[in-house]
Coordinates of C-alpha atoms in Angstrom, one line a residue:
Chain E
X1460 CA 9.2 -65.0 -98.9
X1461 CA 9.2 -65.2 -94.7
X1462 CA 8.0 -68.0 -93.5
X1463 CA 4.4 -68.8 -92.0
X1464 CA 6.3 -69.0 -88.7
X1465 CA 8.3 -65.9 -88.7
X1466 CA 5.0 -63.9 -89.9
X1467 CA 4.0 -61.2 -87.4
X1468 CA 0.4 -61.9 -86.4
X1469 CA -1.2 -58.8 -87.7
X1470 CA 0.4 -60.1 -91.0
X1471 CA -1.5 -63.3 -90.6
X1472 CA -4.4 -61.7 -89.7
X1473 CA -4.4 -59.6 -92.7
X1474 CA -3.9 -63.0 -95.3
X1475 CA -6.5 -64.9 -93.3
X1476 CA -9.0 -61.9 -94.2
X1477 CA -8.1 -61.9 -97.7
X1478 CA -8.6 -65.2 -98.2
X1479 CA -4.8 -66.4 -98.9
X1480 CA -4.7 -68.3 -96.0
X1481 CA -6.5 -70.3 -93.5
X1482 CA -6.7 -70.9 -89.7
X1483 CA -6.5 -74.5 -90.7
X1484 CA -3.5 -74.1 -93.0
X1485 CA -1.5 -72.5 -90.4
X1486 CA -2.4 -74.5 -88.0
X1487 CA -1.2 -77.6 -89.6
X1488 CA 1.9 -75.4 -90.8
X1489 CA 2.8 -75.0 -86.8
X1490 CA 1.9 -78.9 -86.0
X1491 CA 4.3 -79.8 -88.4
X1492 CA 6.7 -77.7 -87.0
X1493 CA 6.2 -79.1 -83.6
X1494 CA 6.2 -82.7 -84.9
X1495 CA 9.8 -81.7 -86.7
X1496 CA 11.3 -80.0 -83.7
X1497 CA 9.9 -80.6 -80.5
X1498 CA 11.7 -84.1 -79.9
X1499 CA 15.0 -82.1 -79.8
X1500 CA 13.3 -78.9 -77.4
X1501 CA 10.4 -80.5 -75.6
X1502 CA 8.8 -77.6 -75.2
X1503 CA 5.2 -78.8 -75.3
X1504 CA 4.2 -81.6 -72.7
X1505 CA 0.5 -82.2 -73.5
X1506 CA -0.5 -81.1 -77.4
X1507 CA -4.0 -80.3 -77.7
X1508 CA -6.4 -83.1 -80.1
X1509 CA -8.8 -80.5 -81.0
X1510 CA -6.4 -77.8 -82.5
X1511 CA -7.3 -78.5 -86.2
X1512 CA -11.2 -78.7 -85.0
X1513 CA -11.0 -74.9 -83.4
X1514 CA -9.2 -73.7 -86.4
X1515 CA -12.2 -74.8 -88.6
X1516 CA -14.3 -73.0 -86.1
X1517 CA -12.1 -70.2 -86.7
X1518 CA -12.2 -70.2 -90.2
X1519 CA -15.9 -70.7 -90.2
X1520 CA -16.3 -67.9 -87.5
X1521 CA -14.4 -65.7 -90.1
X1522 CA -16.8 -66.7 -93.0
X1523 CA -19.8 -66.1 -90.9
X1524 CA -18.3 -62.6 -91.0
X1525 CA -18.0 -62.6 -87.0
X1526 CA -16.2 -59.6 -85.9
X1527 CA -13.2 -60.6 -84.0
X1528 CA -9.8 -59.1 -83.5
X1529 CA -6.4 -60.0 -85.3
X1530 CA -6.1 -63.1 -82.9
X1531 CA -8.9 -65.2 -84.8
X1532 CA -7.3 -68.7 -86.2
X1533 CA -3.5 -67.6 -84.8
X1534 CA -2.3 -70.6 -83.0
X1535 CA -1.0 -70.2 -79.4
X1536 CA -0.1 -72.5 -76.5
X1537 CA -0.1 -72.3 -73.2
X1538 CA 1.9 -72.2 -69.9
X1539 CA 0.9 -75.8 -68.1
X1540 CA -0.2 -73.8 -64.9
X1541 CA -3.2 -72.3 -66.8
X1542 CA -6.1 -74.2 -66.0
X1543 CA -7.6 -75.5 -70.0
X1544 CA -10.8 -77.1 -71.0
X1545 CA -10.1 -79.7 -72.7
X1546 CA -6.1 -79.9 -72.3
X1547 CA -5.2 -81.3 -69.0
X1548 CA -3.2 -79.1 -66.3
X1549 CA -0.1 -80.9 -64.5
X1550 CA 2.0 -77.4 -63.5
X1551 CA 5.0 -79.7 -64.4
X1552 CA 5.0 -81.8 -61.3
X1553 CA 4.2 -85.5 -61.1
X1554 CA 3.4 -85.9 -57.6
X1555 CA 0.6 -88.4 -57.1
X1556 CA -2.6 -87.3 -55.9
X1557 CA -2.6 -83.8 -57.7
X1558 CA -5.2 -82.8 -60.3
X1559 CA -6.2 -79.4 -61.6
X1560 CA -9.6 -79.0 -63.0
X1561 CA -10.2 -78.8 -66.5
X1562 CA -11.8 -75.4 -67.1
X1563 CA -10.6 -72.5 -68.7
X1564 CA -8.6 -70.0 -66.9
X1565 CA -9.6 -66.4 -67.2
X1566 CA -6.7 -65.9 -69.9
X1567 CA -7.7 -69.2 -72.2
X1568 CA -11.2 -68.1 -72.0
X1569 CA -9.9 -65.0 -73.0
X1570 CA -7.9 -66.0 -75.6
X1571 CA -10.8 -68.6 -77.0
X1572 CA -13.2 -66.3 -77.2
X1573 CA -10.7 -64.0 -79.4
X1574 CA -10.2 -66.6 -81.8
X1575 CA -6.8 -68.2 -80.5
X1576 CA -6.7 -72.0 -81.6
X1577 CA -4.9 -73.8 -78.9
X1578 CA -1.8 -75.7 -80.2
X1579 CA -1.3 -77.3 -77.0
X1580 CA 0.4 -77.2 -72.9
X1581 CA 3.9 -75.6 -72.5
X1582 CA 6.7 -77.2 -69.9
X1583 CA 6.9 -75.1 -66.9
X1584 CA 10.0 -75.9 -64.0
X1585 CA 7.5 -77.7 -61.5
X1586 CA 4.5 -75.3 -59.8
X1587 CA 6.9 -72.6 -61.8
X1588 CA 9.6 -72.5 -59.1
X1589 CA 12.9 -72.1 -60.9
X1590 CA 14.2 -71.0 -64.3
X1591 CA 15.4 -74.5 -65.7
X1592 CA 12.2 -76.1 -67.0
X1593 CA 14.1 -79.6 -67.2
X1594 CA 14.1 -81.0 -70.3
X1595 CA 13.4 -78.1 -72.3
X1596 CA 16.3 -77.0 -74.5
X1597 CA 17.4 -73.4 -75.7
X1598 CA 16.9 -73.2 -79.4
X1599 CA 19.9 -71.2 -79.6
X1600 CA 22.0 -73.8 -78.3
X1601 CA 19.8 -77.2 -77.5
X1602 CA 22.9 -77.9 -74.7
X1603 CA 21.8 -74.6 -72.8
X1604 CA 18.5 -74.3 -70.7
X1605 CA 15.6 -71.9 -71.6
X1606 CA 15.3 -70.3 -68.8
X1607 CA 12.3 -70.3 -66.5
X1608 CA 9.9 -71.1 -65.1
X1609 CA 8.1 -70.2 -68.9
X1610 CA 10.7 -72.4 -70.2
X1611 CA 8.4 -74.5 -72.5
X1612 CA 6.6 -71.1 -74.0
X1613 CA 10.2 -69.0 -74.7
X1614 CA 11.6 -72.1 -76.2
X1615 CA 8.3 -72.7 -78.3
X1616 CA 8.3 -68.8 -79.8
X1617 CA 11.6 -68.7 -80.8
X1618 CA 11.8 -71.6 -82.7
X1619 CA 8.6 -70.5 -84.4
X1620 CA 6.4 -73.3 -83.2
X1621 CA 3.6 -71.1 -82.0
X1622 CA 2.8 -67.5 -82.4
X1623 CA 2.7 -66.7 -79.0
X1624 CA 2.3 -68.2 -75.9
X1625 CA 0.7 -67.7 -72.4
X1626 CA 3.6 -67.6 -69.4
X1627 CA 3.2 -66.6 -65.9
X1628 CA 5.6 -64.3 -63.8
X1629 CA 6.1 -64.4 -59.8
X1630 CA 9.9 -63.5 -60.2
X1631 CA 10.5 -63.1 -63.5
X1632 CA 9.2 -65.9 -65.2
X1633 CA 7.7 -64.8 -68.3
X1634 CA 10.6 -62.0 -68.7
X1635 CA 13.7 -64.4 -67.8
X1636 CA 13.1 -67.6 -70.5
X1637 CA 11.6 -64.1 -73.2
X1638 CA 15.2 -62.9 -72.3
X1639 CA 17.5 -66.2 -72.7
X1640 CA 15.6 -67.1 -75.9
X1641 CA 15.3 -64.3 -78.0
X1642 CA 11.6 -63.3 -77.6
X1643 CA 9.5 -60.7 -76.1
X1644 CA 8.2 -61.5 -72.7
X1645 CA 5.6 -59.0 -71.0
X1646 CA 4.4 -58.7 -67.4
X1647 CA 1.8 -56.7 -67.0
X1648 CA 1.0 -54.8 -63.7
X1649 CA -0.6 -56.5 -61.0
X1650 CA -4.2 -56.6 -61.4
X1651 CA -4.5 -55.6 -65.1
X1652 CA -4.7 -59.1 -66.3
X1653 CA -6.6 -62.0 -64.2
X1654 CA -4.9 -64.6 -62.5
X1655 CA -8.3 -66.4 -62.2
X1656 CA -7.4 -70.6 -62.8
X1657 CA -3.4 -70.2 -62.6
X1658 CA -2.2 -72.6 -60.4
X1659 CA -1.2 -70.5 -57.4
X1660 CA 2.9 -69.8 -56.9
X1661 CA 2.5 -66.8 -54.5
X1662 CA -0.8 -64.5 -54.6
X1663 CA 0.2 -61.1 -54.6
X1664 CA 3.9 -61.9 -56.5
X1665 CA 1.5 -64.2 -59.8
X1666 CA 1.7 -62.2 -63.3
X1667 CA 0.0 -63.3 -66.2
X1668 CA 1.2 -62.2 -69.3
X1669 CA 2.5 -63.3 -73.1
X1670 CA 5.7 -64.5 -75.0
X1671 CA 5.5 -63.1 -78.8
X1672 CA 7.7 -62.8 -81.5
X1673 CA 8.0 -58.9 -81.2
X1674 CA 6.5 -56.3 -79.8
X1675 CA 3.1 -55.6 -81.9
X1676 CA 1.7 -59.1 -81.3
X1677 CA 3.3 -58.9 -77.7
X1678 CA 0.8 -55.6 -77.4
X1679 CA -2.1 -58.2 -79.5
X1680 CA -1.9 -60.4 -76.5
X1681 CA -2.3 -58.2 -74.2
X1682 CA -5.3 -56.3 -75.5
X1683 CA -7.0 -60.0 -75.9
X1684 CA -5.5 -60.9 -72.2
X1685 CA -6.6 -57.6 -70.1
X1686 CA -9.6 -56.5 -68.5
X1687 CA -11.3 -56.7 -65.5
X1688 CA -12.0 -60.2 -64.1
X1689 CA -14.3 -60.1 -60.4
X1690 CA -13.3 -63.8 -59.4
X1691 CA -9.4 -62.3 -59.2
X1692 CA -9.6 -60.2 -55.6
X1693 CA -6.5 -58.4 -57.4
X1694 CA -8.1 -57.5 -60.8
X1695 CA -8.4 -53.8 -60.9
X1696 CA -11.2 -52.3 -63.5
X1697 CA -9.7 -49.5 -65.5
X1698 CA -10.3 -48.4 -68.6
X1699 CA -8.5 -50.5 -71.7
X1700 CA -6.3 -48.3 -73.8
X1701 CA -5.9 -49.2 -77.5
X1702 CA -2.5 -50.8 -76.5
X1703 CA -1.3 -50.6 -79.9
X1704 CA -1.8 -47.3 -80.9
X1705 CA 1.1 -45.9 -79.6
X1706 CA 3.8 -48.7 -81.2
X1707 CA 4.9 -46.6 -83.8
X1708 CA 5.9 -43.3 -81.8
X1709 CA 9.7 -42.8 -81.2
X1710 CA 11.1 -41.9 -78.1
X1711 CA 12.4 -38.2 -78.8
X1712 CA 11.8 -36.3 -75.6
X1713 CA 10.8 -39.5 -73.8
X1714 CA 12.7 -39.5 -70.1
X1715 CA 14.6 -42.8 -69.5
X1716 CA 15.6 -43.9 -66.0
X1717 CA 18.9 -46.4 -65.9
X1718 CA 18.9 -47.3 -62.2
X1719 CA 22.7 -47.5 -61.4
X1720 CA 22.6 -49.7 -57.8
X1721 CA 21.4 -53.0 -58.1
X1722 CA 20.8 -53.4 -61.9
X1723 CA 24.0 -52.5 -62.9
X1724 CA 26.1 -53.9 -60.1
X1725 CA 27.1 -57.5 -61.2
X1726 CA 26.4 -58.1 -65.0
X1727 CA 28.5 -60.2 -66.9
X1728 CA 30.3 -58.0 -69.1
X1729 CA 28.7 -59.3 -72.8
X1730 CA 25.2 -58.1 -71.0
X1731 CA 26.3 -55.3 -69.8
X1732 CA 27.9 -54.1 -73.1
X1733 CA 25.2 -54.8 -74.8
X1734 CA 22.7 -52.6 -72.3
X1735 CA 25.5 -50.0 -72.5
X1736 CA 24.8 -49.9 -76.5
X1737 CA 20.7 -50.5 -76.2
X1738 CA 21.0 -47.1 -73.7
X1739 CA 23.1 -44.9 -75.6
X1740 CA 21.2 -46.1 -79.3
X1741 CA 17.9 -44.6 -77.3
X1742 CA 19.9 -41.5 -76.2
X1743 CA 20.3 -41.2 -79.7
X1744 CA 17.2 -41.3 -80.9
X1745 CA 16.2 -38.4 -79.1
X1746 CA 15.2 -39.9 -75.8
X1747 CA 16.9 -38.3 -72.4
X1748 CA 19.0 -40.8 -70.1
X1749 CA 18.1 -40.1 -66.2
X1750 CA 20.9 -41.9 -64.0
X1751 CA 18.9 -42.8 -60.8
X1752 CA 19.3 -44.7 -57.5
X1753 CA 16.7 -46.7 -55.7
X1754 CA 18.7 -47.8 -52.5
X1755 CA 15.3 -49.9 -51.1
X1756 CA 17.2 -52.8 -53.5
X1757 CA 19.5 -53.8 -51.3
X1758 CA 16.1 -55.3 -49.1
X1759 CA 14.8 -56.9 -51.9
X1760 CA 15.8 -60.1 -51.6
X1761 CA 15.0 -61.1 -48.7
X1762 CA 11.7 -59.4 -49.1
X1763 CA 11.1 -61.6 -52.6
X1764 CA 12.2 -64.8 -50.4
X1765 CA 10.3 -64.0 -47.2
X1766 CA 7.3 -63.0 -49.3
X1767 CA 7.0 -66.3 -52.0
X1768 CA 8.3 -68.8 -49.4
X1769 CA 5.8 -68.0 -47.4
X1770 CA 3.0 -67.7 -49.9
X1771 CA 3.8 -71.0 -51.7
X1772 CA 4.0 -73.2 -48.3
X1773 CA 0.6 -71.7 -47.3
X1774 CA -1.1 -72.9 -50.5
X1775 CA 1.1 -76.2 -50.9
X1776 CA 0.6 -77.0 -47.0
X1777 CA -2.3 -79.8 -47.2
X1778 CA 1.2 -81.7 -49.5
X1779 CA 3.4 -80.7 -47.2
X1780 CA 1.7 -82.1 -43.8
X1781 CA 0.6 -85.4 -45.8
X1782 CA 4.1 -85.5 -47.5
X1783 CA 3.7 -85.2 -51.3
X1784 CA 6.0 -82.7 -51.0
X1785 CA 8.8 -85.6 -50.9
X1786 CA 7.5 -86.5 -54.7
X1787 CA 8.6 -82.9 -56.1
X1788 CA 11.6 -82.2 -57.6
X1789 CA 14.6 -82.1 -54.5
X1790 CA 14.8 -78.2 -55.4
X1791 CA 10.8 -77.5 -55.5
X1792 CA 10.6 -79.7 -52.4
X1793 CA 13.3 -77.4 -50.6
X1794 CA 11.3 -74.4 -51.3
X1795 CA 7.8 -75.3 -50.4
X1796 CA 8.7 -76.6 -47.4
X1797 CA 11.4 -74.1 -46.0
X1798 CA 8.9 -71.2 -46.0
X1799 CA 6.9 -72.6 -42.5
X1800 CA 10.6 -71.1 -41.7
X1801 CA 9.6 -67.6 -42.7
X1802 CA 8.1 -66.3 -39.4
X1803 CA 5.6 -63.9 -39.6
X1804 CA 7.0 -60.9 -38.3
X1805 CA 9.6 -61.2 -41.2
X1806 CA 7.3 -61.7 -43.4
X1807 CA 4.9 -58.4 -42.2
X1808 CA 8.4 -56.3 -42.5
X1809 CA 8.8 -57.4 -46.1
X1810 CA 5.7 -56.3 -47.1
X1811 CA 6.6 -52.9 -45.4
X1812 CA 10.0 -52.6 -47.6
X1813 CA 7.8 -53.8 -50.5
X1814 CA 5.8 -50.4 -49.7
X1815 CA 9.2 -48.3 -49.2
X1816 CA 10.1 -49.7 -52.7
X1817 CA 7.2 -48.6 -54.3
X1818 CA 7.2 -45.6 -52.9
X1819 CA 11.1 -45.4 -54.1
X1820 CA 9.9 -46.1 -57.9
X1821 CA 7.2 -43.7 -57.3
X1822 CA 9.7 -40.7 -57.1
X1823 CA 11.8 -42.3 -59.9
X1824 CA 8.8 -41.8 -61.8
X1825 CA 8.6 -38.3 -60.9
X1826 CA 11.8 -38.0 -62.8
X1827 CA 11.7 -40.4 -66.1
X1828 CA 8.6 -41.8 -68.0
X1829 CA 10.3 -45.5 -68.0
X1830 CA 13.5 -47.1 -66.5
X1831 CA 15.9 -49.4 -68.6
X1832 CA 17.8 -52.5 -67.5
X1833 CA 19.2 -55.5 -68.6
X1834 CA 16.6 -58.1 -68.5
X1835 CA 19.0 -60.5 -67.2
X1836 CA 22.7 -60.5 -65.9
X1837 CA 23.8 -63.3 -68.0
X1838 CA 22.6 -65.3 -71.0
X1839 CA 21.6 -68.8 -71.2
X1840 CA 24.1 -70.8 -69.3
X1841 CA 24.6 -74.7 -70.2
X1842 CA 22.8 -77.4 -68.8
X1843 CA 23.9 -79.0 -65.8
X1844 CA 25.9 -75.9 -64.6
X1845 CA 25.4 -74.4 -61.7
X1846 CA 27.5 -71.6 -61.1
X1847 CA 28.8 -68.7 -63.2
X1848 CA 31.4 -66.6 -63.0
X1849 CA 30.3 -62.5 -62.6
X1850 CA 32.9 -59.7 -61.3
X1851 CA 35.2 -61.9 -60.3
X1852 CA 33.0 -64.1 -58.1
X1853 CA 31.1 -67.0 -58.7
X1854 CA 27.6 -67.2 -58.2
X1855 CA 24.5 -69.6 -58.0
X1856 CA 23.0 -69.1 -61.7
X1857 CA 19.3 -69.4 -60.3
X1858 CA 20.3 -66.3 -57.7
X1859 CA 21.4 -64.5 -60.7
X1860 CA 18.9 -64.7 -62.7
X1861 CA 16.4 -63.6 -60.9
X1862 CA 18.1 -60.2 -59.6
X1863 CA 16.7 -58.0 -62.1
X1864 CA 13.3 -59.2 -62.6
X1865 CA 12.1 -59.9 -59.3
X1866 CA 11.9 -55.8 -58.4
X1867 CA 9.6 -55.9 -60.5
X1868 CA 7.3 -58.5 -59.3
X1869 CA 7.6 -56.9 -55.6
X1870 CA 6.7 -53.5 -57.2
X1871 CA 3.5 -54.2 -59.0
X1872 CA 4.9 -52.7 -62.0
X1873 CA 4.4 -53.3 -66.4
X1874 CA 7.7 -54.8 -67.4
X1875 CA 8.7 -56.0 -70.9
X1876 CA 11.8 -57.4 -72.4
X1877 CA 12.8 -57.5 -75.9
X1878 CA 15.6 -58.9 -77.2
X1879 CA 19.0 -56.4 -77.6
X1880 CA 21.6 -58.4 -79.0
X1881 CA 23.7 -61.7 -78.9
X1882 CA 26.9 -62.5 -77.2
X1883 CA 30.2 -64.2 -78.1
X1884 CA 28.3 -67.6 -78.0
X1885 CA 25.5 -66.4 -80.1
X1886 CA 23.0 -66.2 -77.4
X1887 CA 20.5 -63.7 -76.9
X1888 CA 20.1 -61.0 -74.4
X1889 CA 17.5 -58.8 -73.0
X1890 CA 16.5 -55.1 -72.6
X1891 CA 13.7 -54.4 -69.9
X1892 CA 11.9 -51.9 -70.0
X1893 CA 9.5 -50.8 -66.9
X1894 CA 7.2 -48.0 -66.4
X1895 CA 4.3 -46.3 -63.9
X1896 CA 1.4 -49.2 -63.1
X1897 CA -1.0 -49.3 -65.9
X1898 CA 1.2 -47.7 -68.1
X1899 CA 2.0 -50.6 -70.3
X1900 CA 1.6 -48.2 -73.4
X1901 CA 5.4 -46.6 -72.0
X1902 CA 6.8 -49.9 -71.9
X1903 CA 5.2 -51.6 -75.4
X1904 CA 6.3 -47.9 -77.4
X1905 CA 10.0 -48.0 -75.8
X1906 CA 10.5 -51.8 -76.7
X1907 CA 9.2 -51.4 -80.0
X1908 CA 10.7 -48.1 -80.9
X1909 CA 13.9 -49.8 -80.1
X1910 CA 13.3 -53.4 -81.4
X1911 CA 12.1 -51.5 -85.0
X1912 CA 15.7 -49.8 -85.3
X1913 CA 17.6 -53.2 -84.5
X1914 CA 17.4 -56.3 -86.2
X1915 CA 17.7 -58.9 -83.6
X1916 CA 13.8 -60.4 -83.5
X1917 CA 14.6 -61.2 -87.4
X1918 CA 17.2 -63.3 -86.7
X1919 CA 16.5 -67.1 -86.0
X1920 CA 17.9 -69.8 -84.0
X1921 CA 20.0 -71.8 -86.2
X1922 CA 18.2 -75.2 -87.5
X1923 CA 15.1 -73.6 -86.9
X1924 CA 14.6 -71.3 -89.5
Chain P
X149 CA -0.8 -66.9 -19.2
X150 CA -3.1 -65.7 -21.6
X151 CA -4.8 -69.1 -22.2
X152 CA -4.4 -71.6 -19.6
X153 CA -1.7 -72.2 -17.3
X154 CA -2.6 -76.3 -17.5
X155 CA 0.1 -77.1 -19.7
X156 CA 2.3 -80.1 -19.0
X157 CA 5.8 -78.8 -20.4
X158 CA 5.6 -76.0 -19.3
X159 CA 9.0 -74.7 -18.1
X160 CA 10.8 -76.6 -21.1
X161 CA 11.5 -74.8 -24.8
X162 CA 8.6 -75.3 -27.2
X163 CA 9.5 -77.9 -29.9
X164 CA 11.1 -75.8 -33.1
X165 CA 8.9 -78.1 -35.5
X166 CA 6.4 -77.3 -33.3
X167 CA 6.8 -73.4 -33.6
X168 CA 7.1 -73.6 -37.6
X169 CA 4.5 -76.8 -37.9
X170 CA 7.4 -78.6 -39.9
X171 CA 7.3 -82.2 -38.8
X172 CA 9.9 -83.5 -40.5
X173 CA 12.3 -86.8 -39.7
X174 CA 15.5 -85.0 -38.2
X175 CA 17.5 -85.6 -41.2
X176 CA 15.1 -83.8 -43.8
X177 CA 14.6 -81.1 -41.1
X178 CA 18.5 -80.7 -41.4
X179 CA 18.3 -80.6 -45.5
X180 CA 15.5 -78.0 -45.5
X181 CA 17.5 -76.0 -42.6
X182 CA 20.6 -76.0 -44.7
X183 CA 19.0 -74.6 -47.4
X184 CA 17.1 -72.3 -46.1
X185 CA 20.6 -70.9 -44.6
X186 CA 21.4 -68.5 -47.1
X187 CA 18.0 -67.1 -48.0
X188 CA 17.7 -66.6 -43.9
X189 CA 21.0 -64.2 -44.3
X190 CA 18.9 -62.5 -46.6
X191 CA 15.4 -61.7 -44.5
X192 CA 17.2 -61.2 -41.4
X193 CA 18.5 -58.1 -43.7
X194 CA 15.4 -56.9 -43.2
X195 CA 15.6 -56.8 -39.5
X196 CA 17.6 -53.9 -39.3
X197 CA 15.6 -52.3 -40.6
X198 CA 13.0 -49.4 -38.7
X199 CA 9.8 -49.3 -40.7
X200 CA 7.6 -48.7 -37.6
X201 CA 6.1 -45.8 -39.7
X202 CA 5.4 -47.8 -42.8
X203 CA 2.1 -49.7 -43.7
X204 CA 2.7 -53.1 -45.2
X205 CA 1.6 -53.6 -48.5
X206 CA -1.0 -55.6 -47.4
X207 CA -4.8 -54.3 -47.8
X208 CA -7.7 -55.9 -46.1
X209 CA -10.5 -55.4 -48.2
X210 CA -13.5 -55.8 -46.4
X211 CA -15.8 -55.7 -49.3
X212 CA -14.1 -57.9 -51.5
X213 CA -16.1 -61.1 -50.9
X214 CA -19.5 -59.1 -52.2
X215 CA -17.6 -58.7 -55.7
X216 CA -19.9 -60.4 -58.4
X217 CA -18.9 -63.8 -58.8
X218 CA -19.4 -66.1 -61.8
X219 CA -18.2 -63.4 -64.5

């Protein structure tokens, strides 16, 4: 029999409403897990002392007969930049004199209102710059890091110690620690999901979105998460589709862009093989392979940098000017106060090559109904190490890993990555999946067409089964 | 000048940390400089480039502040 843990959450849904399990049982089920495991991954830094009491509420709500969705009594945690009644907020930094209020963010009171019992705070890397969420551990290899800056919540679902969790995205952070540990990591487009009592990173870069086990409860958390939210100027209102009705279509017919500059120009070889294979499985299963270019790319990076620098020094300023900043981590300190270097001219002609991109991806998507990459360029390199070794060339890991998430973040567009294989070392890679704005239907029926003819999201992390 | 003409340095260079508003001790100035190196090679990419044509992705939104609050 699969384990609680390993249960998909419409399958937990389903025993909760016939009575062969309880919110509280499962509930206690993941605490365990936490109290059994978490010393070695520290993926949670605050657990929350009511978890048990809302899961009685939810099991009560369900006896009442209240008509919820198939997120009532499923334990989740979140990202420690969302804002949570009751569960303080630190966004990973221990600077003195910063507090965050303790009300719910849009998506916790969200997610509350669906049912969700709140196992407790994921680790972020500190106000989410960064993709080594020091002192989480990769539950594929605890020596490795998780990835970032969602570290906490892609270490915490793949090792089964929550159903899902919330993360949040400005370069890639949800899709990046989803892609190093094994899981499904979403980022929805900009404005479908509020960013309403995030900690700020950079305002027009911020993505909420969820870490899940697999697709379907991927799809779950996004019907629960989306919607239209007035106190986020970005928050578009649009009508909700059923986001999971299209899960179980294949992909026969369906038009498939593989970007060839860019995405595919310095991959470490196990990731790109294992692309290679994820593509041509797809053209197999009916679906057409477009080979496109999208030359805007080679401006991306200094758009991304010009673009968050400059964001995230504008909202840290009041710590920068009074010199908190020298509390942060040396690598957060570097960034928040390097971008009063970003003039504003620079900055104005990055947003005007964020447009030329756009307008780039719009023509792709005159040609293909979704574009494939690898989610990341490498897998989970080991703690402490800097530098990897790709075509030849070494190269700054934290550069790296960003490269093929962050177009992504500068386009506005639905992105997804789900898990596509394992390397040498036994760690997990990442298929991403990207599509039209709105149109996370493409992406969630793509990844899950390919993650149901594959076997990799059954698989666990060793010692964690 | 456009503001006033009463300005008692005039003549010399403004003050870099007073251009960028970074007041930082020399030798932290230096740190953040040094790392900001590489990401500079980066935007000054960007440089080249001829967008006069091109709007920025940047909307002002007059009405925006009228949105319902409190939902």
């Amino acid at each position: 029999m699969t384990a609680l843990h390993r249960l998909p959450i419409a399958k937990l849904s389903a025993l909760m409403a016939g009575g062969e399990l309880s919110a509280v049982q499962l509930t206690r089920h993941m605490l365990d897990r936490i109290a059994r495991h978490d010393g070695t991954l520290m993926s949670h830094i605050h657990l929350n002392a009511a978890a048990l009491d809302e899961a009685r509420a939810a099991d009560q709500r369900r006896r009442r007969g209240d008509r919820v969705g198939p997120l009532l009594g499923i334990p989740v945690s979140v990202k420690d930049n969302y804002f949570s009644t009751g569960m303080p907020t630190t966004a990973g930094t221990r600077a003195p004199g910063i507090a965050f209020e303790q009300s719910d963010s849009a998506c916790v009171e969200r997610l509350r209102a669906a049912g969700c019992v709140f196992l407790g705070k994921t680790r972020t890397h500190e106000f989410a710059w960064g993709t080594v969420t020091d002192p989480v551990a990769n539950p594929w290899d605890t020596n490795r890091i998780p990835g970032g800056s969602s570290g906490g919540s892609g270490a915490a679902v793949a090792a089964g110690l929550a159903c899902a969790a919330l993360g949040s995205d400005t370069g890639g952070s949800i899709r990046i620690p989803a892609s190093l540990c094994g899981t499904v990591g979403l980022k929805p487009t900009f404005g479908r999901v509020s960013r309403h009592g995030i900690v700020p990173h950079s305002w027009s870069l911020d993505h909420p979105g969820p870490l899940a086990r697999n697709v379907d409860d991927a799809a779950i958390m996004l019907q629960a998460l989306a919607g239209y939210d007035p106190r986020d100027p970005a928050c578009q209102d649009r009508p909700m589709p059923d986001y999971r009705r299209g899960l179980k279509r294949n992909v026969r017919g369906l038009r498939i862009g593989v970007v060839e500059n860019h995405f595919l120009d310095r991959n470490l070889p196990s990731v790109q093989a294992l692309f290679d294979a994820a593509v041509a499985d797809l053209a197999r299963d009916g679906a057409q392979i477009v080979r496109v270019q999208a030359p805007s790319l080679r401006y991306g990076l200094g758009a991304i940098f010009a673009i968050e620098l400059a964001s995230s020094s504008a909202w840290h300023d009041r710590w920068v000017r009074d010199g908190t900043t020298a509390h942060y981590t040396s690598d957060v300190r570097d960034l928040v106060e390097m971008g009063r270097l970003v003039s504003a001219v620079d900055y104005l002609k990055a947003e005007q090559v964020r447009t030329v991109m756009m307008e780039e991806f719009r023509g792709i998507f005159e040609k293909v109904d979704v574009v494939a990459t690898p989610t990341e360029p490498l897998t989970a390199w080991r703690k402490g190490e800097w530098t990897v070794d790709i075509a030849g060339a070494p190269e700054s890991v934290l550069a790296a890993s960003w490269r093929l998430t962050y177009p992504f973040n500068l386009t506005g567009l639905p992105a997804i990555t789900v898990p596509c294989g394992f390397d040498a070392d036994g760690m997990p890679a990442g298929l991403q999946i990207a599509a039209r704005p709105f149109d996370e239907a493409a992406v969630l029926r793509v990844a899950a067409h390919y993650e149901r003819s594959h076997d990799w999201s059954a698989r666990t992390p060793p010692g964690f089964d | 000048m456009f503001l006033s003409n009463d300005h008692p340095e005039e003549g010399s260079p403004i003050d870099p940390a007073d251009l960028s508003g970074l007041d930082l001790p020399a030798e932290r100035l230096l740190a953040v400089h040094s790392a900001f190196r590489p990401i500079l090679d980066e935007i000054r990419k960007l440089r080249e480039l001829e967008l006069q044509a091109i709007h920025p992705a940047v909307i002002f939104e007059p009405t925006a502040v009228y949105r319902e609050r409190g939902k």
